[in-house]
Coordinates of C-alpha atoms and ligand atoms in Angstrom, one line a residue:
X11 CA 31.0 54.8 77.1
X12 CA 27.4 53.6 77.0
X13 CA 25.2 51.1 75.5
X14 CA 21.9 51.8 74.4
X15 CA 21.4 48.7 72.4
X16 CA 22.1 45.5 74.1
X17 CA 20.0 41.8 74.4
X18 CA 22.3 41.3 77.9
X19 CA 19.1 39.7 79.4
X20 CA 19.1 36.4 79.6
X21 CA 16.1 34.2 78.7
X22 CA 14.2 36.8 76.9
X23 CA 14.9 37.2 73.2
X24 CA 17.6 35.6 70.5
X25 CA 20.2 37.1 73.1
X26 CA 21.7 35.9 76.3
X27 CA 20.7 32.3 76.8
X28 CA 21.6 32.3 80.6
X29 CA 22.9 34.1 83.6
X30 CA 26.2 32.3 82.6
X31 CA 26.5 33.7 78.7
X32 CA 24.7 37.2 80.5
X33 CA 28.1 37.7 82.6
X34 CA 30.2 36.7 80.1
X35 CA 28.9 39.9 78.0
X36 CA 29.2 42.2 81.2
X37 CA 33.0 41.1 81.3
X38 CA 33.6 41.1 77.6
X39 CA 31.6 45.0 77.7
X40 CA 33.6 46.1 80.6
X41 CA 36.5 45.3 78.7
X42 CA 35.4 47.1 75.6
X43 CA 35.3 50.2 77.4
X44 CA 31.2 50.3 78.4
X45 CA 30.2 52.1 81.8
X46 CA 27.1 51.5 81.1
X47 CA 24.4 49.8 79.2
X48 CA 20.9 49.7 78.5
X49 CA 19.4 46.4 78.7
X50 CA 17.1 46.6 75.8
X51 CA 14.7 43.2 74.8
X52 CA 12.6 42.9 71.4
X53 CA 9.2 43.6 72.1
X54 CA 7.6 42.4 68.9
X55 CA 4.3 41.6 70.4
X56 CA 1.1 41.8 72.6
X57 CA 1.5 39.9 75.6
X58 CA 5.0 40.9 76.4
X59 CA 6.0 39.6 80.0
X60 CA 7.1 41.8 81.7
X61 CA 7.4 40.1 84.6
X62 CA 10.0 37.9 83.2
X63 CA 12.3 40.8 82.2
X64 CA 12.2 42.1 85.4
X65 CA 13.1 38.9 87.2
X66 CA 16.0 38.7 84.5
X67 CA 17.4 42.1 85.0
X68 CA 17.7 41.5 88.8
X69 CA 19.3 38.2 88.6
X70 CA 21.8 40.0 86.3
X71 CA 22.5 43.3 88.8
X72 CA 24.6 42.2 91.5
X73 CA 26.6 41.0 88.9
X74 CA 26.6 43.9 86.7
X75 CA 27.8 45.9 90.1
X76 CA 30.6 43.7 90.8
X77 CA 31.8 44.2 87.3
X78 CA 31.6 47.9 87.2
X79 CA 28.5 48.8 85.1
X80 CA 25.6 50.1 85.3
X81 CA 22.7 48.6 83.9
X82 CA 19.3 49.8 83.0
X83 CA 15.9 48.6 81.7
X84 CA 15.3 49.5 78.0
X85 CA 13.1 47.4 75.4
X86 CA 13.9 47.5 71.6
X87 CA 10.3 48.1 70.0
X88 CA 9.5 46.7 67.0
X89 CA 6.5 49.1 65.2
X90 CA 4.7 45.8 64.1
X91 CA 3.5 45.8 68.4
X92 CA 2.1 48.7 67.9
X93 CA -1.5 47.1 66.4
X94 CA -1.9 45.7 69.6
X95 CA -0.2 48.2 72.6
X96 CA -1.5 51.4 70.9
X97 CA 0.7 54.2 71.5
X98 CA -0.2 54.6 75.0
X99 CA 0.4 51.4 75.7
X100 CA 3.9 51.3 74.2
X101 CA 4.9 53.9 76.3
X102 CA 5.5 51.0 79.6
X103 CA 8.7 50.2 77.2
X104 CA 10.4 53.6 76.9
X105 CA 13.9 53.1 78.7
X106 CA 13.2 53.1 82.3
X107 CA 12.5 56.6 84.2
X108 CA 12.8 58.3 80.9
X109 CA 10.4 59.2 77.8
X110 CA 13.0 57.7 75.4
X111 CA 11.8 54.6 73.3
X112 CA 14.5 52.7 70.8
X113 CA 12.3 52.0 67.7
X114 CA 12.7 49.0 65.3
X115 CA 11.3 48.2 61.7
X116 CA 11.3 45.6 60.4
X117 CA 14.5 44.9 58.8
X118 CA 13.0 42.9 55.2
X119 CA 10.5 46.0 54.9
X120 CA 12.6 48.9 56.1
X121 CA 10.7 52.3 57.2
X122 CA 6.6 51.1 56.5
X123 CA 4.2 53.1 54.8
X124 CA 3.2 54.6 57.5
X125 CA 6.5 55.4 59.8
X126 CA 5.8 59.3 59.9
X127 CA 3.0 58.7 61.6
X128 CA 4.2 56.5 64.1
X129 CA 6.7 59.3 64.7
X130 CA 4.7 62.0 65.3
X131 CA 1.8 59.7 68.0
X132 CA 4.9 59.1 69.5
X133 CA 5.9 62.4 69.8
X134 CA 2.7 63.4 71.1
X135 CA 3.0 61.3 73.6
X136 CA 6.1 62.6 74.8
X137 CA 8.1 60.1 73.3
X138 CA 12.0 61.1 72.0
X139 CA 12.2 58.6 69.6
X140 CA 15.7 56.7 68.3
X141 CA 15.5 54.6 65.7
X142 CA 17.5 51.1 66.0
X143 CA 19.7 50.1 63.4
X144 CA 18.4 52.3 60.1
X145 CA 21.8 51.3 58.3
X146 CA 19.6 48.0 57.9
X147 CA 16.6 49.4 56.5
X148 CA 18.5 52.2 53.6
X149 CA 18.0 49.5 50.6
X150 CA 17.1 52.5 48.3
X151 CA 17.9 56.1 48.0
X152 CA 14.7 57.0 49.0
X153 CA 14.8 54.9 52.6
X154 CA 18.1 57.4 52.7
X155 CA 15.9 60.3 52.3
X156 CA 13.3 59.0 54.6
X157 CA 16.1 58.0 57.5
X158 CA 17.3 61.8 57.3
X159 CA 13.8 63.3 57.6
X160 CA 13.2 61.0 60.5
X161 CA 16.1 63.5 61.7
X162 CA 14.4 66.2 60.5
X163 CA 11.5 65.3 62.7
X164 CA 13.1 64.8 65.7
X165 CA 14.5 61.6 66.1
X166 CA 17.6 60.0 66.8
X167 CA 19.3 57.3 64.9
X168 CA 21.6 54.3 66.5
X169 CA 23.9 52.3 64.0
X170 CA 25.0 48.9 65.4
X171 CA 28.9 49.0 65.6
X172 CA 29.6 45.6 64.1
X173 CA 27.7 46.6 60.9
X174 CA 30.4 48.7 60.2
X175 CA 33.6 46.3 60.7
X176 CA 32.4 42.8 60.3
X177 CA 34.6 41.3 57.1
X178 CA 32.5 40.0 54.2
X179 CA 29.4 40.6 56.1
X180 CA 26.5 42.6 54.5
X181 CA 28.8 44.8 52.7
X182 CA 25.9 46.8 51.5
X183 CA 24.4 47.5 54.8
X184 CA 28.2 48.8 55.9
X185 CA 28.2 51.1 53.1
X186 CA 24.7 52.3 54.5
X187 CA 26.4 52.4 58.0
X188 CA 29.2 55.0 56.8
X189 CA 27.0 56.9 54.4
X190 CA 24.5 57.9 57.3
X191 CA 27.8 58.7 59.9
X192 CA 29.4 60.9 56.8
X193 CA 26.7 62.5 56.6
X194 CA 26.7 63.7 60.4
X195 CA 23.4 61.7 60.8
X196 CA 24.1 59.3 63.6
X197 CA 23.6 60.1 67.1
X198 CA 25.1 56.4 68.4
X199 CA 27.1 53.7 67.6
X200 CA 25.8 50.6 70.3
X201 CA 26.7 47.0 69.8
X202 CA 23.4 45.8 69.6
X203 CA 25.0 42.5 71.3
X204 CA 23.7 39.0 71.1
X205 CA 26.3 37.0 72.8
X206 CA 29.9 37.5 74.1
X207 CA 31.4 37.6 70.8
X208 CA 29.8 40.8 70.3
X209 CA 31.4 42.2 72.8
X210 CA 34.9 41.4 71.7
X211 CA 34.7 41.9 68.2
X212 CA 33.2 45.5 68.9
X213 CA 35.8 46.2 71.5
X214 CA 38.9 44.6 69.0
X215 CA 37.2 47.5 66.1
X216 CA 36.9 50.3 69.2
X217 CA 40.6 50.0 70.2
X218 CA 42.0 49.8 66.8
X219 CA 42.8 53.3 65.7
X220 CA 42.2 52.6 62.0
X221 CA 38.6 52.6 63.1
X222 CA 38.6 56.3 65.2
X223 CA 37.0 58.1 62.9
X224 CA 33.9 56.0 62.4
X225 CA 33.5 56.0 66.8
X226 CA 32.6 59.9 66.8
X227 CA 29.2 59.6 67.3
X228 CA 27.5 58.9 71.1
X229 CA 27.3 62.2 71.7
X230 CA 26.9 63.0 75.5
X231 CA 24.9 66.2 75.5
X232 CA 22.5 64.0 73.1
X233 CA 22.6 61.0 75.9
X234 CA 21.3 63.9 78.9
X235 CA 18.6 65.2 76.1
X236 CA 17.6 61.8 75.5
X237 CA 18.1 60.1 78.8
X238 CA 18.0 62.9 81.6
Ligands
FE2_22 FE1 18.5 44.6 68.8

């Protein structure tokens, strides 16, 4: 099992806070059931250091190989960036060795004006694009329409795991959640982890059979397209 949406980095963002709580969610993923995971940071800005992710992601490797996973570099880009990378320049934060970027809107404004576009300069850069999270951004019907034309076009769509089990928590984003994997929309289910808890509450919904059905996205052959 793999990944592709994870703040295991320590000192970046809102997730890991050191190399301590950074293990913690390698142990608490192993035991979930991950092989693998892509290491994937907000990029919200210009100015990104990424100098500092670097030195975070190998402080956290030998670890991650004496647990059993492998990690990778990814970045979780938001489209607000964009003003100041340019889509060239937002290519540096595709996942590593691989044209694939993981694409974030901003969750209080959903899919902006202008998201088509940003698809298709992506696209002709090379990109693949998978969008993060869209069971956050479907407020309306018509962000439902929009999500499945982003399909249409191309991309890929990620749905974070805990949106669809957490009790009492954003009920309408769960509905949103199971509407988009009914309707055979959904490429992958990560856990878009911010801490150890994460990790356990997502591996407690993955081993409890009530929940199979909802785990049948993260499609290999759709990993190799995307991935290589
Ligand atoms: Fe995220």
């Amino acid at each position: 099992m793999i990944d592709i949406h994870s703040h295991i980095l320590c000192g970046i963002d809102d997730g890991s806070r050191d190399i301590e709580e950074s293990v913690k969610m390698l142990k608490a993923a192993k035991e979930a059931g991950f092989e693998k995971i892509i290491a994937t940071p907000h990029v919200m800005r210009a100015g990104y250091d990424l100098d500092k992710t670097k030195k975070s992601f190998e402080m956290l490797l030998p670890y991650a190989k004496e647990i059993g996973i492998d990690i990778y570099q990814g970045y979780e880009y938001n489209c607000y960036a964009l003003s100041d990378d340019g889509f060239e320049g937002a290519m540096k934060f595709c996942t590593h060795q691989t044209k694939t970027i993981l694409l974030e809107f901003k969750s209080t404004v959903g899919f902006p004006t202008n998201w088509e576009s940003i698809v298709m300069n992506f696209q002709r850069e090379g990109a693949k694009v998978i969008i993060a999270h869209p069971e956050r951004y479907i407020k309306t019907k018509l962000d439902f329409e929009k999500t499945k034309r982003s399909v249409e076009m191309g991309c890929k769509l990620q749905i974070d795991g805990l949106n669809l089990f957490r009790k009492g928590f954003m009920n309408k984003t769960k509905r949103n959640a199971k509407k988009l994997i009914k309707s055979g929309l959904v490429s992958w289910i990560a856990t878009d982890a911010h801490c150890e808890k994460d990790y356990i509450e997502f591996g407690k919904a993955f081993k409890d059979k009530r929940n199979s059905r909802w785990f049948k996205p993260n499609k290999i052959e759709d990993y190799s397209a995307f991935y290589g």
